[in-house]
Short mmCIF file of C-alpha atoms in Angstrom, two decimals:
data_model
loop_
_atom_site.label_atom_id
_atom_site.label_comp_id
_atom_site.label_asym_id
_atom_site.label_seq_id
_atom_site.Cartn_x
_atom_site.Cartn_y
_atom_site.Cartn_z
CA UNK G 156 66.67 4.69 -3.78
CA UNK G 157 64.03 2.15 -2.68
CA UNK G 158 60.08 2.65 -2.15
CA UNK G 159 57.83 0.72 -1.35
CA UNK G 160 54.32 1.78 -0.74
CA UNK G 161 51.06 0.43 1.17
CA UNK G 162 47.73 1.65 2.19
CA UNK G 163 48.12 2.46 6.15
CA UNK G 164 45.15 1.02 7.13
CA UNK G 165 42.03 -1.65 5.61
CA UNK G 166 39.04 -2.46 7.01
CA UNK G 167 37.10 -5.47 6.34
CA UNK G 168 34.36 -7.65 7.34
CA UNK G 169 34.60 -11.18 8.68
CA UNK G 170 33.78 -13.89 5.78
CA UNK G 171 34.98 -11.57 3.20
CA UNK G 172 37.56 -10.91 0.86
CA UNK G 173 39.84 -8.45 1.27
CA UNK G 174 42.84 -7.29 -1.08
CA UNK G 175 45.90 -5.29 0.05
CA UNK G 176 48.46 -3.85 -2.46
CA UNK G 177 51.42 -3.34 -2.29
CA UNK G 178 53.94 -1.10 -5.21
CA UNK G 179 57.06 -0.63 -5.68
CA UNK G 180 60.26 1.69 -7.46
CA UNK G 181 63.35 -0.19 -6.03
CA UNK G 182 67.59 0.13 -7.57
CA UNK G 183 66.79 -4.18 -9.00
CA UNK G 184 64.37 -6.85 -8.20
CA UNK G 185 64.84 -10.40 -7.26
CA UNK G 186 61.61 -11.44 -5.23
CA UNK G 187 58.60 -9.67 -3.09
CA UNK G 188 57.95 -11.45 0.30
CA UNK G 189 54.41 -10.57 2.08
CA UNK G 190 55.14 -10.73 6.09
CA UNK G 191 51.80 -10.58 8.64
CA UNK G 192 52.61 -8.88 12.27
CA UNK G 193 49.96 -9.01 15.12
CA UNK G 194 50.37 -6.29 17.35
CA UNK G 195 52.65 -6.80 19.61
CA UNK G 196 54.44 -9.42 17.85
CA UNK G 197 57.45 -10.93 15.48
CA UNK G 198 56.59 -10.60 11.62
CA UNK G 199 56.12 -14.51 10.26
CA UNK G 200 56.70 -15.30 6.78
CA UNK G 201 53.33 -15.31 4.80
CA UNK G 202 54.33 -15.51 0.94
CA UNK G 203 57.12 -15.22 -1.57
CA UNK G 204 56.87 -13.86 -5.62
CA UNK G 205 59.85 -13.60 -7.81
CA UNK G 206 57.94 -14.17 -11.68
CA UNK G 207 54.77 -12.78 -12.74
CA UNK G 208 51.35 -14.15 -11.86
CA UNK G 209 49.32 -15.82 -8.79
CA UNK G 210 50.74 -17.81 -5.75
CA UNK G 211 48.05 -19.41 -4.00
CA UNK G 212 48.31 -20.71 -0.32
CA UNK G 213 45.12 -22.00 1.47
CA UNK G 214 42.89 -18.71 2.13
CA UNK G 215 46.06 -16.22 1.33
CA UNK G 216 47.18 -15.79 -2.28
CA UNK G 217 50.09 -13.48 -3.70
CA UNK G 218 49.89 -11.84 -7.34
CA UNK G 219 53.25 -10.01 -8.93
CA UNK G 220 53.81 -7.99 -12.09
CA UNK G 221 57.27 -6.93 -12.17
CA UNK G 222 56.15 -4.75 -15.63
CA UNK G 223 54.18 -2.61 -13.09
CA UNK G 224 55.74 -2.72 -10.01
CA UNK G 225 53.00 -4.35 -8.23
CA UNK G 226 51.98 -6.68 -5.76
CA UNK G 227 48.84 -7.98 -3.74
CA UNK G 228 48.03 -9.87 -1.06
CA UNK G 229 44.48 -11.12 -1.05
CA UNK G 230 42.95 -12.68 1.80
CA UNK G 231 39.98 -14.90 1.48
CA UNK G 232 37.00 -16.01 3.98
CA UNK G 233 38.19 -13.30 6.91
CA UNK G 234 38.49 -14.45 10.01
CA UNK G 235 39.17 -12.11 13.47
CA UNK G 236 42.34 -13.54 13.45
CA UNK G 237 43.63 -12.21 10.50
CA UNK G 238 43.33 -8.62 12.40
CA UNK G 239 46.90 -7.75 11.96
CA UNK G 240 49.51 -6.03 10.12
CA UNK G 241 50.62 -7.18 6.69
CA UNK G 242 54.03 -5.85 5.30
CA UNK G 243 55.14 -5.85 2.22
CA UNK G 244 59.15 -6.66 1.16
CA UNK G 245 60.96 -6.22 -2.02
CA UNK G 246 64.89 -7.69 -2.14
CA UNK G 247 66.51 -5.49 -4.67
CA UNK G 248 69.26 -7.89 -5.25
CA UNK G 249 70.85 -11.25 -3.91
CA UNK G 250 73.36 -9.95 -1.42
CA UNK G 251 73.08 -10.45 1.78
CA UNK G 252 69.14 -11.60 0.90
CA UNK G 253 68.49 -8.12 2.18
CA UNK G 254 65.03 -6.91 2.41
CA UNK G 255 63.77 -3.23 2.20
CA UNK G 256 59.86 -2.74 3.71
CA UNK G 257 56.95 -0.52 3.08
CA UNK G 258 55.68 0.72 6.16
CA UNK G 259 52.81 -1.90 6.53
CA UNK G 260 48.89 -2.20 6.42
CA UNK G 261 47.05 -2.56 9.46
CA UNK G 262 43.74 -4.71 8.57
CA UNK G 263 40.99 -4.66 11.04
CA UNK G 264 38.62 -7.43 10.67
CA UNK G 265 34.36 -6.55 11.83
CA UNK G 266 32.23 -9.11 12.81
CA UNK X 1403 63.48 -26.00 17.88
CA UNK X 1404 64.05 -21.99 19.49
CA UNK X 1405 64.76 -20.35 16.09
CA UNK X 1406 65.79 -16.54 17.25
CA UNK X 1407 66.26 -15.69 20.37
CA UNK X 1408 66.69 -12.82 21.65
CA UNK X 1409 66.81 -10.96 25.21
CA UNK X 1410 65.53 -8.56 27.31
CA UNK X 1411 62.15 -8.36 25.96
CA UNK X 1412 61.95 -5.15 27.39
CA UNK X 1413 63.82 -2.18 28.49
CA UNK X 1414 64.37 1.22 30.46
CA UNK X 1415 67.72 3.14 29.90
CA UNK X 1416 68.65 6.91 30.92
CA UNK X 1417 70.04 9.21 28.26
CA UNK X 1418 73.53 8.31 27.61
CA UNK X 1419 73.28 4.65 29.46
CA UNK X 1420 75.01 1.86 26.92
CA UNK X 1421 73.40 -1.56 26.06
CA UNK X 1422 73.75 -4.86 24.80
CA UNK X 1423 70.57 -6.47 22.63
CA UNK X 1424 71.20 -10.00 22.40
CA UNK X 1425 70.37 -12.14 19.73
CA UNK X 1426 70.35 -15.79 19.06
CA UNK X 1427 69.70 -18.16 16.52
CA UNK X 1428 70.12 -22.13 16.70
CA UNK X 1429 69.02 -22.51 12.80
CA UNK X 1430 72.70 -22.46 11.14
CA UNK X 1431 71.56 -19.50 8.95
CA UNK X 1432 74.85 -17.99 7.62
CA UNK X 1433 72.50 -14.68 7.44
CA UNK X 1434 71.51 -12.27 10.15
CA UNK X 1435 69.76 -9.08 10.50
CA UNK X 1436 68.78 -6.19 12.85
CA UNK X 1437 65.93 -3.92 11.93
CA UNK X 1438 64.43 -1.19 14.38
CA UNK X 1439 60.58 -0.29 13.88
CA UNK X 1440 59.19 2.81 15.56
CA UNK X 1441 55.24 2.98 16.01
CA UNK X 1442 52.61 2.43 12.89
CA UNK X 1443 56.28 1.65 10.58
CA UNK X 1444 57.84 -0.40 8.90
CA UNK X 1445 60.87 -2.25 9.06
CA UNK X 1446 64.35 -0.03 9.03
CA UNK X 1447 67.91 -2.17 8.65
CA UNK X 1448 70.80 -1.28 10.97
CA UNK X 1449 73.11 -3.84 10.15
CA UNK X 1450 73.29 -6.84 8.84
CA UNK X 1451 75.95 -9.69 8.53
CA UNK X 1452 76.72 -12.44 6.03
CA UNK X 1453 78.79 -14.91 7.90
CA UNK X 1454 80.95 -15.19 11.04
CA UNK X 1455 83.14 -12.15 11.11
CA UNK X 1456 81.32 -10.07 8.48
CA UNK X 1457 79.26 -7.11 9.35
CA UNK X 1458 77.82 -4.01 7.46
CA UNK X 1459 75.85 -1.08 7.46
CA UNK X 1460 72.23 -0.58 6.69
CA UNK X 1461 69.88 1.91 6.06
CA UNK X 1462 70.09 3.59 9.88
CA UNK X 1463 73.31 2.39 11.42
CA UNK X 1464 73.94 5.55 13.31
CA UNK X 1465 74.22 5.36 17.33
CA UNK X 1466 74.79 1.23 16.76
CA UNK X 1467 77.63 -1.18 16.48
CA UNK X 1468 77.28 -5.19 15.98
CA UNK X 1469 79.68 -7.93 16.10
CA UNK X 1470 79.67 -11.30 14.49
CA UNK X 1471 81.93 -13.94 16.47
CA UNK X 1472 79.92 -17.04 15.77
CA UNK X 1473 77.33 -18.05 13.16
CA UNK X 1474 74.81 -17.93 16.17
CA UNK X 1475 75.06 -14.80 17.64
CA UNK X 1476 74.87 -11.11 16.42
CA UNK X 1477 74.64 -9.09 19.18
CA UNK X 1478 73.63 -5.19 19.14
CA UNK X 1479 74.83 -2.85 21.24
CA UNK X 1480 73.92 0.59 22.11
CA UNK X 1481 76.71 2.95 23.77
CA UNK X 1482 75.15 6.77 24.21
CA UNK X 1483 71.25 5.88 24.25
CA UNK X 1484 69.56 8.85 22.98
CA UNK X 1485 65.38 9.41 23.04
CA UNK X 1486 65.35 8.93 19.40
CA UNK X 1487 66.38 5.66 19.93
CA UNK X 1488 63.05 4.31 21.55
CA UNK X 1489 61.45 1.86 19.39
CA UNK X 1490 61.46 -2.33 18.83
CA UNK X 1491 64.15 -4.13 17.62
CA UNK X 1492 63.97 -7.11 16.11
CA UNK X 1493 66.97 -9.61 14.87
CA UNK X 1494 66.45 -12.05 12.03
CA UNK X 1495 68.07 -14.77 10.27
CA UNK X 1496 68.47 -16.42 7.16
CA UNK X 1497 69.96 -19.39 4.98
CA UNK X 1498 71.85 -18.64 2.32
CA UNK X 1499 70.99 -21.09 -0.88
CA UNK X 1500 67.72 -21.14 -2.44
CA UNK X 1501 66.09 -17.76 -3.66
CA UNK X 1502 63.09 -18.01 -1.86
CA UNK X 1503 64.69 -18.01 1.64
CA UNK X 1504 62.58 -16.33 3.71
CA UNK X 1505 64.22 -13.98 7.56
CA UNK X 1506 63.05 -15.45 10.34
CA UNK X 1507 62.26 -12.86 13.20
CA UNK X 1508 62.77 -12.76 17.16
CA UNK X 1509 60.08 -11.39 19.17
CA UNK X 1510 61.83 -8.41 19.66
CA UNK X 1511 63.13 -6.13 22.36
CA UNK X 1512 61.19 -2.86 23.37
CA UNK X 1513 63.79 -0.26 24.39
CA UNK X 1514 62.58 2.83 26.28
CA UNK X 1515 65.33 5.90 26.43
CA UNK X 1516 64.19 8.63 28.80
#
């Protein structure tokens, strides 16, 4: 079986940083993708891990150990815009590039 | 550049009404998806489809059937709407090739069974 697991909800002030894990027991393993959802809305792509260590993308960065089952998402200098869900996806395998989800973390952002 | 596509946005059927959800995409992804997510959840897969004429089961595929006729649509369709059935439904595609391929997500349908 698959599971994936993700605090429900974070809060955080504006200007912060803010990190939101993500961990996982899943049949095989071939990449972790990190989705963000505003209510309301369709998921967009944020980030992608397949090997060990640190993906860095302007203000949002990725980390992955596959030894521990473990991913975060870590958001820097918080806006009010980055109010939103973040969802965390593990593809067990290659077929079909199939995804499985955890059941997201809804981040609230303070002034 | 649309990307997926997919209609109504939103929706009121009676217990037992049928439905099609429509979905397009104009990307050439070989790869399509439809996932249902009920309030505060994640993401469940109801089918899915590798290529024109290929379709199979996810992780809830009861109460649903799909098609695959072209590469651009994947269609959805609902035939004895039960309550259990409210939720949003989205429909994503993919390319198949590099690892890192990301789904790309509609803006979903809300569906509303009472």
């Amino acid at each position: 079986g698959q599971n994936i697991d993700q605090p429900t909800e974070m809060t955080a002030t504006e200007g912060a940083i803010v990190q939101i894990n993500c961990t996982y027991q899943t049949s095989g393993f071939n990449g972790l993708f990190w989705y963000q959802q505003h209510a309301g809305e369709a998921p967009t792509f944020l980030s992608y891990n397949v090997l060990d260590g640190l993906e860095e993308k302007g203000r949002f960065s990725s980390f992955l150990s596959r030894s521990k089952g473990y991913s975060y998402l870590l958001l820097k200098e918080l806006q009010m815009k980055d109010s939103a869900s973040y969802l965390c996806a593990v593809r067990p395998n290659n077929a079909g590039n199939m995804l499985t989800f955890g059941g997201g973390t809804r981040l609230m952002v303070k002034p | 550049n649309a990307g997926v596509t997919q209609t109504p946005k939103f929706r009121i059927l009676k217990i037992g009404q049928s439905m099609t959800l429509q979905c397009t995409q104009d990307m050439n992804h070989n790869y399509m998806y439809w996932y249902r997510q009920d309030p505060g959840m994640g993401l469940k897969l109801i089918y899915y489809s590798v290529g024109a004429g290929i379709t199979d089961k996810g992780e809830v595929p009861n109460g649903y059937n799909v098609s695959r006729s072209t590469t651009e649509d994947f269609p959805l369709r609902l035939e004895l709407a039960a309550p259990s059935q409210t939720s949003v439904y989205f429909c994503a595609s993919s390319l198949l090739g590099e690892s890192n391929q990301p789904q790309h997500f509609g803006d979903g349908t809300r569906l509303s069974i009472l």
